[in-house]
Amino acid sequence: MLFLSADHSLIACEELFRGTLRQTAVYPREVVRRVQTMRKDADFNIDDRISVRYAASEKLVKAISSHAEYISGETLCDALETGDMEGYRSEDFTFDGETLTLGIKRN
């Protein structure tokens, strides 16, 4: 059995057993969902371009960096980078045993 990842690339069964499916499919969607919720809570307009900063556990950093194009496209993000949260509206999250701090600001 074969599956498609979020970026429509093929995932072989072996990856399912190694646990990489969770990283490739679930983590980027979780990041998008949380950024979209933060946008809504901040009363941003639906078409506002934003910048996103993040600090995360090692697994999430890998997932975010390898799916940056997808995350940026889904959230209308012009800049997706690690860094200081000063000047950003930030929130801390924990899911699946991983930690994530996201900061957003309108461009």
mmCIF file of C-alpha atoms in Angstrom:
data_model
loop_
_atom_site.group_PDB
_atom_site.id
_atom_site.type_symbol
_atom_site.label_atom_id
_atom_site.label_comp_id
_atom_site.label_asym_id
_atom_site.label_seq_id
_atom_site.Cartn_x
_atom_site.Cartn_y
_atom_site.Cartn_z
ATOM 1 C CA MET A 1 0.000 0.000 0.000
ATOM 2 C CA LEU A 2 1.264 3.478 -0.857
ATOM 3 C CA PHE A 3 0.189 6.880 0.443
ATOM 4 C CA LEU A 4 0.588 10.507 -0.600
ATOM 5 C CA SER A 5 2.053 13.074 1.792
ATOM 6 C CA ALA A 6 0.798 16.646 2.222
ATOM 7 C CA ASP A 7 3.006 17.775 -0.670
ATOM 8 C CA HIS A 8 1.656 14.930 -2.853
ATOM 9 C CA SER A 9 4.873 12.912 -2.825
ATOM 10 C CA LEU A 10 4.726 9.151 -2.473
ATOM 11 C CA ILE A 11 5.227 7.570 0.968
ATOM 12 C CA ALA A 12 6.223 3.915 0.992
ATOM 13 C CA CYS A 13 4.938 1.458 3.588
ATOM 14 C CA GLU A 14 8.367 1.288 5.218
ATOM 15 C CA GLU A 15 7.989 4.904 6.301
ATOM 16 C CA LEU A 16 4.762 4.053 8.093
ATOM 17 C CA PHE A 17 6.611 1.584 10.302
ATOM 18 C CA ARG A 18 9.529 3.935 10.950
ATOM 19 C CA GLY A 19 7.129 6.608 12.192
ATOM 20 C CA THR A 20 7.998 9.223 9.597
ATOM 21 C CA LEU A 21 4.420 9.392 8.336
ATOM 22 C CA ARG A 22 3.400 11.316 11.456
ATOM 23 C CA GLN A 23 6.137 13.878 10.875
ATOM 24 C CA THR A 24 5.515 14.289 7.160
ATOM 25 C CA ALA A 25 1.730 14.426 7.289
ATOM 26 C CA VAL A 26 0.474 15.526 10.691
ATOM 27 C CA TYR A 27 2.961 18.076 12.043
ATOM 28 C CA PRO A 28 2.756 20.571 9.152
ATOM 29 C CA ARG A 29 -1.049 20.476 9.252
ATOM 30 C CA GLU A 30 -0.970 21.063 13.011
ATOM 31 C CA VAL A 31 1.254 24.106 12.501
ATOM 32 C CA VAL A 32 -1.095 25.473 9.828
ATOM 33 C CA ARG A 33 -4.135 24.898 12.043
ATOM 34 C CA ARG A 34 -2.544 26.696 14.979
ATOM 35 C CA VAL A 35 -1.355 29.650 12.882
ATOM 36 C CA GLN A 36 -4.840 29.995 11.376
ATOM 37 C CA THR A 37 -6.392 29.975 14.858
ATOM 38 C CA MET A 38 -3.914 32.633 15.995
ATOM 39 C CA ARG A 39 -4.790 34.752 12.930
ATOM 40 C CA LYS A 40 -8.482 34.495 13.777
ATOM 41 C CA ASP A 41 -7.915 35.305 17.464
ATOM 42 C CA ALA A 42 -5.848 38.362 16.443
ATOM 43 C CA ASP A 43 -8.700 39.580 14.183
ATOM 44 C CA PHE A 44 -6.473 39.599 11.103
ATOM 45 C CA ASN A 45 -8.267 39.925 7.774
ATOM 46 C CA ILE A 46 -8.492 36.707 5.793
ATOM 47 C CA ASP A 47 -6.170 38.098 3.095
ATOM 48 C CA ASP A 48 -3.592 39.728 5.409
ATOM 49 C CA ARG A 49 -0.017 38.642 4.716
ATOM 50 C CA ILE A 50 1.861 37.672 7.871
ATOM 51 C CA SER A 51 5.293 36.791 9.207
ATOM 52 C CA VAL A 52 5.697 33.736 11.429
ATOM 53 C CA ARG A 53 8.483 32.958 13.861
ATOM 54 C CA TYR A 54 8.801 29.695 15.715
ATOM 55 C CA ALA A 55 10.773 27.814 18.325
ATOM 56 C CA ALA A 56 10.181 24.079 18.481
ATOM 57 C CA SER A 57 11.445 20.672 19.462
ATOM 58 C CA GLU A 58 13.843 18.992 17.040
ATOM 59 C CA LYS A 59 11.174 16.875 15.312
ATOM 60 C CA LEU A 60 8.971 19.892 14.692
ATOM 61 C CA VAL A 61 11.847 22.024 13.426
ATOM 62 C CA LYS A 62 12.599 19.318 10.839
ATOM 63 C CA ALA A 63 8.938 19.015 9.840
ATOM 64 C CA ILE A 64 8.450 22.776 9.586
ATOM 65 C CA SER A 65 11.618 23.375 7.581
ATOM 66 C CA SER A 66 10.908 20.522 5.174
ATOM 67 C CA HIS A 67 7.307 21.725 4.633
ATOM 68 C CA ALA A 68 7.891 25.485 4.786
ATOM 69 C CA GLU A 69 6.422 26.105 1.334
ATOM 70 C CA TYR A 70 3.183 24.312 2.225
ATOM 71 C CA ILE A 71 2.874 26.072 5.605
ATOM 72 C CA SER A 72 3.634 29.485 4.099
ATOM 73 C CA GLY A 73 1.141 29.013 1.275
ATOM 74 C CA GLU A 74 -1.680 27.860 3.535
ATOM 75 C CA THR A 75 -1.184 30.687 6.055
ATOM 76 C CA LEU A 76 -0.309 33.563 3.652
ATOM 77 C CA CYS A 77 3.056 33.790 5.346
ATOM 78 C CA ASP A 78 5.806 35.876 3.699
ATOM 79 C CA ALA A 79 8.472 34.870 6.246
ATOM 80 C CA LEU A 80 8.653 31.617 8.213
ATOM 81 C CA GLU A 81 11.726 31.565 10.421
ATOM 82 C CA THR A 82 13.109 30.750 13.820
ATOM 83 C CA GLY A 83 13.892 33.675 16.059
ATOM 84 C CA ASP A 84 12.983 35.998 18.870
ATOM 85 C CA MET A 85 9.261 36.558 19.446
ATOM 86 C CA GLU A 86 9.621 40.249 20.358
ATOM 87 C CA GLY A 87 7.020 42.248 18.442
ATOM 88 C CA TYR A 88 5.078 39.080 17.576
ATOM 89 C CA ARG A 89 1.830 37.802 19.054
ATOM 90 C CA SER A 90 2.997 34.440 20.427
ATOM 91 C CA GLU A 91 1.531 31.279 21.931
ATOM 92 C CA ASP A 92 2.996 28.052 23.285
ATOM 93 C CA PHE A 93 1.646 24.673 22.235
ATOM 94 C CA THR A 94 2.305 21.043 23.097
ATOM 95 C CA PHE A 95 1.019 18.188 20.976
ATOM 96 C CA ASP A 96 2.080 14.598 20.490
ATOM 97 C CA GLY A 97 4.768 15.180 23.131
ATOM 98 C CA GLU A 98 6.391 17.963 21.068
ATOM 99 C CA THR A 99 6.691 21.637 22.018
ATOM 100 C CA LEU A 100 6.084 24.599 19.746
ATOM 101 C CA THR A 101 6.067 28.362 20.224
ATOM 102 C CA LEU A 102 4.560 30.348 17.361
ATOM 103 C CA GLY A 103 4.673 34.096 16.871
ATOM 104 C CA ILE A 104 2.721 35.961 14.203
ATOM 105 C CA LYS A 105 2.519 39.560 13.050
ATOM 106 C CA ARG A 106 0.748 41.293 10.206
ATOM 107 C CA ASN A 107 3.024 42.599 7.447
#
